[in-house]
Amino acid sequence: LTLSLFIRAKKKITLVPENLLKRRKAYQAIKATEAKRALLEKRKVQRGRPLKFKRLEDFLWESRRKHRDETRLRRTSHRPAPVPQPGKTRLAFAVRIRQIKGVSLHVQKVVQMLRLRKIFSGAFVKINKTSLRMLKTVEPYVAWGYPNLKSVRELILKRGQAKINNRRVPLTDNTIIEQHMGNHGIICLEDLIHEIYSVGPHFRQANGFIWPFHLSVARHAAKDKAGLLREIGDPGPRAEDINRIIRQLN
């Protein structure tokens, strides 16, 4: 017994200052109050959120659409691959004008590779054998064609945004372009437009520097979706008619 008491006395007891204990207690009380408030806010939001209910008809519609896509892709794979024509320009502009809800995973992946994640978004595409095959895959949902210099200039000047550290930065200053694209010989907006339109040696870097274009739809046109889609026309290859679509949505 005496030995155990001696060992306990030998042990050093770490003392904590009283002001530090009070500070810890106050901090724990603040954290508990914040957690309770966050939980109440979450419950309030969830209470007002409508219940998501999916009808059986939606499942059927998506299943048929997916099956139709897979059948179309299977038939396309047996046909000869499209080859770019030597006389045509090497620059194309693609705009997504249809929803891709319920389509096959392959189509969704190609849409993401073309950077057309949102409806009425557009991006420049360099025409080659691979890109033509990709455009053929998403043909029922994307309209594409060959833009002229005026369309390229208007798109970049009006809706051009740089992708810097995954953030959108408007192209309002040439110093931004020179800072990030100067090592490729692109120091101003005119250089950027020329590199995109002429599909120069640094087209891939210039196109990746520009954020995909989010084109707009007029308010009255958004209410009449059927009329708007009738005005835009069918998806697929539109050749030079893509310039009219750019003027309409830009």
CSV table of C-alpha atoms in Angstrom, one decimal:
chain,number,residue,atom,x,y,z
A,1,LEU,CA,0.0,0.0,0.0
A,2,THR,CA,2.8,2.4,0.9
A,3,LEU,CA,4.6,1.5,-2.3
A,4,SER,CA,1.6,2.3,-4.4
A,5,LEU,CA,1.1,5.6,-2.7
A,6,PHE,CA,4.8,6.4,-3.2
A,7,ILE,CA,4.5,5.7,-7.0
A,8,ARG,CA,1.4,7.9,-7.3
A,9,ALA,CA,3.1,10.7,-5.6
A,10,LYS,CA,6.1,10.3,-7.9
A,11,LYS,CA,3.8,10.8,-11.0
A,12,LYS,CA,3.6,14.3,-12.3
A,13,ILE,CA,0.1,15.6,-12.5
A,14,THR,CA,-0.3,18.0,-15.6
A,15,LEU,CA,-2.3,21.0,-14.5
A,16,VAL,CA,-4.3,23.0,-17.0
A,17,PRO,CA,-4.7,26.8,-16.4
A,18,GLU,CA,-8.3,27.8,-15.4
A,19,ASN,CA,-8.6,30.4,-18.2
A,20,LEU,CA,-7.7,27.8,-20.8
A,21,LEU,CA,-10.4,25.4,-19.4
A,22,LYS,CA,-12.9,28.2,-19.6
A,23,ARG,CA,-11.9,29.0,-23.2
A,24,ARG,CA,-12.2,25.4,-24.2
A,25,LYS,CA,-15.7,25.1,-22.6
A,26,ALA,CA,-16.8,28.3,-24.3
A,27,TYR,CA,-15.5,27.1,-27.7
A,28,GLN,CA,-17.3,23.7,-27.3
A,29,ALA,CA,-20.5,25.6,-26.5
A,30,ILE,CA,-20.2,27.8,-29.6
A,31,LYS,CA,-19.5,24.7,-31.8
A,32,ALA,CA,-22.5,22.9,-30.4
A,33,THR,CA,-24.8,25.9,-31.0
A,34,GLU,CA,-23.5,26.2,-34.6
A,35,ALA,CA,-24.1,22.5,-35.3
A,36,LYS,CA,-27.6,22.7,-33.9
A,37,ARG,CA,-28.4,25.8,-36.0
A,38,ALA,CA,-27.0,24.1,-39.2
A,39,LEU,CA,-29.1,21.0,-38.5
A,40,LEU,CA,-32.3,23.1,-38.1
A,41,GLU,CA,-31.5,25.0,-41.3
A,42,LYS,CA,-31.0,21.7,-43.1
A,43,ARG,CA,-34.3,20.4,-41.9
A,44,LYS,CA,-36.0,23.6,-42.9
A,45,VAL,CA,-34.7,23.3,-46.4
A,46,GLN,CA,-35.6,19.7,-46.7
A,47,ARG,CA,-39.1,20.4,-45.4
A,48,GLY,CA,-39.7,22.8,-48.3
A,49,ARG,CA,-38.1,20.6,-50.9
A,50,PRO,CA,-40.7,18.9,-53.2
A,51,LEU,CA,-40.6,15.1,-53.2
A,52,LYS,CA,-39.0,13.7,-56.4
A,53,PHE,CA,-41.3,11.3,-58.0
A,54,LYS,CA,-40.6,9.5,-61.2
A,55,ARG,CA,-43.4,8.1,-63.2
A,56,LEU,CA,-43.3,4.7,-64.9
A,57,GLU,CA,-43.7,6.4,-68.3
A,58,ASP,CA,-40.4,8.3,-67.7
A,59,PHE,CA,-38.6,5.0,-67.1
A,60,LEU,CA,-40.1,3.6,-70.3
A,61,TRP,CA,-39.3,6.7,-72.4
A,62,GLU,CA,-35.7,6.7,-71.2
A,63,SER,CA,-35.3,2.9,-71.8
A,64,ARG,CA,-36.6,3.3,-75.4
A,65,ARG,CA,-34.4,6.3,-76.0
A,66,LYS,CA,-31.3,4.4,-74.7
A,67,HIS,CA,-32.2,1.3,-76.8
A,68,ARG,CA,-32.7,3.5,-79.9
A,69,ASP,CA,-29.3,5.1,-79.3
A,70,GLU,CA,-27.5,1.8,-78.9
A,71,THR,CA,-29.2,0.4,-82.1
A,72,ARG,CA,-28.1,3.6,-84.0
A,73,LEU,CA,-24.5,3.3,-82.8
A,74,ARG,CA,-24.3,-0.4,-83.6
A,75,ARG,CA,-25.5,0.3,-87.2
A,76,THR,CA,-23.1,3.3,-87.5
A,77,SER,CA,-20.1,1.1,-86.4
A,78,HIS,CA,-20.7,-1.2,-89.5
A,79,ARG,CA,-20.6,1.7,-91.9
A,80,PRO,CA,-17.4,3.2,-93.2
A,81,ALA,CA,-16.0,6.0,-91.0
A,82,PRO,CA,-16.5,9.6,-92.3
A,83,VAL,CA,-13.4,11.1,-93.9
A,84,PRO,CA,-12.7,14.9,-93.9
A,85,GLN,CA,-12.9,16.5,-97.3
A,86,PRO,CA,-9.7,18.2,-98.4
A,87,GLY,CA,-11.5,21.3,-99.8
A,88,LYS,CA,-13.5,22.0,-96.6
A,89,THR,CA,-12.3,24.1,-93.7
A,90,ARG,CA,-10.8,22.3,-90.7
A,91,LEU,CA,-12.7,24.3,-88.1
A,92,ALA,CA,-16.2,23.4,-87.0
A,93,PHE,CA,-18.5,24.8,-84.3
A,94,ALA,CA,-20.8,22.5,-82.4
A,95,VAL,CA,-24.0,23.5,-80.5
A,96,ARG,CA,-26.0,21.2,-78.3
A,97,ILE,CA,-29.7,21.8,-79.1
A,98,ARG,CA,-31.4,18.7,-77.6
A,99,GLN,CA,-31.6,17.2,-74.1
A,100,ILE,CA,-29.5,14.0,-73.5
A,101,LYS,CA,-31.6,12.7,-70.6
A,102,GLY,CA,-31.8,8.9,-70.8
A,103,VAL,CA,-29.4,8.4,-73.7
A,104,SER,CA,-26.7,5.8,-73.7
A,105,LEU,CA,-23.5,6.2,-71.6
A,106,HIS,CA,-21.3,6.3,-74.7
A,107,VAL,CA,-23.3,9.3,-76.1
A,108,GLN,CA,-23.0,11.1,-72.7
A,109,LYS,CA,-19.2,10.5,-72.6
A,110,VAL,CA,-18.8,11.9,-76.2
A,111,VAL,CA,-20.9,15.0,-75.3
A,112,GLN,CA,-18.6,15.6,-72.3
A,113,MET,CA,-15.5,15.2,-74.4
A,114,LEU,CA,-16.9,17.8,-76.8
A,115,ARG,CA,-17.5,20.0,-73.7
A,116,LEU,CA,-21.2,20.4,-74.4
A,117,ARG,CA,-22.4,19.6,-70.9
A,118,LYS,CA,-25.3,22.1,-71.0
A,119,ILE,CA,-28.0,22.6,-73.6
A,120,PHE,CA,-27.3,25.6,-75.9
A,121,SER,CA,-23.6,25.4,-75.1
A,122,GLY,CA,-21.1,25.5,-78.0
A,123,ALA,CA,-17.4,24.8,-78.6
A,124,PHE,CA,-15.0,24.8,-81.5
A,125,VAL,CA,-13.9,21.4,-82.9
A,126,LYS,CA,-10.9,20.6,-85.1
A,127,ILE,CA,-12.1,18.5,-88.0
A,128,ASN,CA,-10.3,15.2,-88.4
A,129,LYS,CA,-11.3,11.5,-88.6
A,130,THR,CA,-11.8,11.1,-84.9
A,131,SER,CA,-13.8,14.3,-84.4
A,132,LEU,CA,-16.1,13.5,-87.3
A,133,ARG,CA,-16.7,10.1,-85.7
A,134,MET,CA,-17.6,11.8,-82.4
A,135,LEU,CA,-19.9,14.3,-84.1
A,136,LYS,CA,-21.6,11.4,-85.9
A,137,THR,CA,-22.2,9.7,-82.5
A,138,VAL,CA,-24.0,12.8,-81.1
A,139,GLU,CA,-25.7,13.7,-84.3
A,140,PRO,CA,-29.3,13.6,-83.0
A,141,TYR,CA,-28.5,16.1,-80.2
A,142,VAL,CA,-25.9,18.5,-81.7
A,143,ALA,CA,-25.9,20.8,-84.6
A,144,TRP,CA,-22.5,21.6,-86.2
A,145,GLY,CA,-21.1,23.3,-89.2
A,146,TYR,CA,-18.3,25.5,-90.5
A,147,PRO,CA,-18.3,29.0,-89.0
A,148,ASN,CA,-16.9,32.0,-90.9
A,149,LEU,CA,-14.4,34.6,-89.5
A,150,LYS,CA,-17.2,37.0,-88.5
A,151,SER,CA,-19.0,34.3,-86.4
A,152,VAL,CA,-15.7,33.3,-84.7
A,153,ARG,CA,-14.8,36.9,-83.9
A,154,GLU,CA,-18.3,37.7,-82.5
A,155,LEU,CA,-18.3,34.6,-80.3
A,156,ILE,CA,-14.9,35.3,-78.8
A,157,LEU,CA,-15.4,39.1,-78.4
A,158,LYS,CA,-19.0,38.8,-76.9
A,159,ARG,CA,-18.9,35.5,-74.9
A,160,GLY,CA,-15.2,34.6,-74.7
A,161,GLN,CA,-14.1,33.6,-71.2
A,162,ALA,CA,-10.7,32.2,-70.2
A,163,LYS,CA,-10.3,29.1,-68.1
A,164,ILE,CA,-7.8,30.0,-65.4
A,165,ASN,CA,-7.4,27.6,-62.4
A,166,ASN,CA,-10.9,26.2,-63.2
A,167,ARG,CA,-12.4,29.7,-63.0
A,168,ARG,CA,-14.0,31.8,-65.7
A,169,VAL,CA,-12.2,35.1,-66.4
A,170,PRO,CA,-13.7,37.4,-69.0
A,171,LEU,CA,-11.4,38.2,-71.9
A,172,THR,CA,-11.4,42.0,-71.3
A,173,ASP,CA,-7.6,42.5,-71.1
A,174,ASN,CA,-4.8,41.3,-73.4
A,175,THR,CA,-2.5,40.9,-70.4
A,176,ILE,CA,-4.4,37.8,-69.3
A,177,ILE,CA,-3.9,36.3,-72.8
A,178,GLU,CA,-0.3,37.2,-72.9
A,179,GLN,CA,0.3,35.9,-69.4
A,180,HIS,CA,-1.1,32.4,-70.1
A,181,MET,CA,-0.7,32.0,-73.8
A,182,GLY,CA,2.4,34.1,-74.5
A,183,ASN,CA,4.6,31.0,-74.7
A,184,HIS,CA,2.6,29.9,-77.7
A,185,GLY,CA,3.0,33.2,-79.5
A,186,ILE,CA,-0.6,34.4,-78.7
A,187,ILE,CA,-0.5,37.8,-76.9
A,188,CYS,CA,-3.9,39.5,-77.8
A,189,LEU,CA,-7.5,38.8,-78.8
A,190,GLU,CA,-6.7,39.1,-82.5
A,191,ASP,CA,-4.0,36.4,-82.2
A,192,LEU,CA,-6.4,34.2,-80.4
A,193,ILE,CA,-9.1,34.6,-83.0
A,194,HIS,CA,-6.6,34.0,-85.8
A,195,GLU,CA,-5.2,30.8,-84.1
A,196,ILE,CA,-8.8,29.4,-83.7
A,197,TYR,CA,-10.1,30.3,-87.2
A,198,SER,CA,-6.9,29.2,-89.0
A,199,VAL,CA,-6.6,26.0,-86.8
A,200,GLY,CA,-3.0,26.8,-86.2
A,201,PRO,CA,-0.3,24.7,-84.6
A,202,HIS,CA,-1.4,25.7,-81.1
A,203,PHE,CA,-5.2,25.3,-81.7
A,204,ARG,CA,-5.5,22.7,-79.0
A,205,GLN,CA,-4.0,25.0,-76.3
A,206,ALA,CA,-6.0,28.0,-77.6
A,207,ASN,CA,-9.3,26.1,-77.6
A,208,GLY,CA,-8.6,24.7,-74.2
A,209,PHE,CA,-7.8,28.2,-72.9
A,210,ILE,CA,-11.4,29.3,-73.9
A,211,TRP,CA,-14.3,28.2,-71.7
A,212,PRO,CA,-17.2,26.6,-73.7
A,213,PHE,CA,-19.6,29.2,-74.9
A,214,HIS,CA,-22.9,29.4,-73.1
A,215,LEU,CA,-25.3,30.8,-75.7
A,216,SER,CA,-28.5,32.5,-74.7
A,217,VAL,CA,-32.1,32.2,-75.7
A,218,ALA,CA,-34.6,35.0,-75.7
A,219,ARG,CA,-37.2,35.0,-73.0
A,220,HIS,CA,-40.1,34.9,-75.4
A,221,ALA,CA,-38.4,32.1,-77.3
A,222,ALA,CA,-37.7,30.0,-74.1
A,223,LYS,CA,-41.5,29.9,-73.4
A,224,ASP,CA,-42.2,28.6,-76.9
A,225,LYS,CA,-39.7,25.7,-77.0
A,226,ALA,CA,-41.3,24.0,-80.0
A,227,GLY,CA,-41.2,27.2,-82.0
A,228,LEU,CA,-37.6,27.9,-81.0
A,229,LEU,CA,-36.4,24.4,-82.0
A,230,ARG,CA,-38.3,24.8,-85.3
A,231,GLU,CA,-36.4,28.0,-86.0
A,232,ILE,CA,-33.0,26.6,-85.1
A,233,GLY,CA,-33.7,23.5,-87.3
A,234,ASP,CA,-32.7,19.9,-87.1
A,235,PRO,CA,-29.5,18.7,-85.4
A,236,GLY,CA,-26.6,17.2,-87.4
A,237,PRO,CA,-24.3,18.7,-90.0
A,238,ARG,CA,-25.5,22.1,-91.0
A,239,ALA,CA,-22.5,23.3,-93.1
A,240,GLU,CA,-22.5,27.1,-93.4
A,241,ASP,CA,-26.0,27.4,-91.9
A,242,ILE,CA,-24.3,27.2,-88.4
A,243,ASN,CA,-23.6,30.9,-88.8
A,244,ARG,CA,-27.3,31.7,-88.7
A,245,ILE,CA,-27.7,29.6,-85.5
A,246,ILE,CA,-24.7,31.5,-84.0
A,247,ARG,CA,-26.3,34.9,-84.8
A,248,GLN,CA,-29.6,33.7,-83.3
A,249,LEU,CA,-28.2,32.4,-80.1
A,250,ASN,CA,-25.2,34.7,-79.5
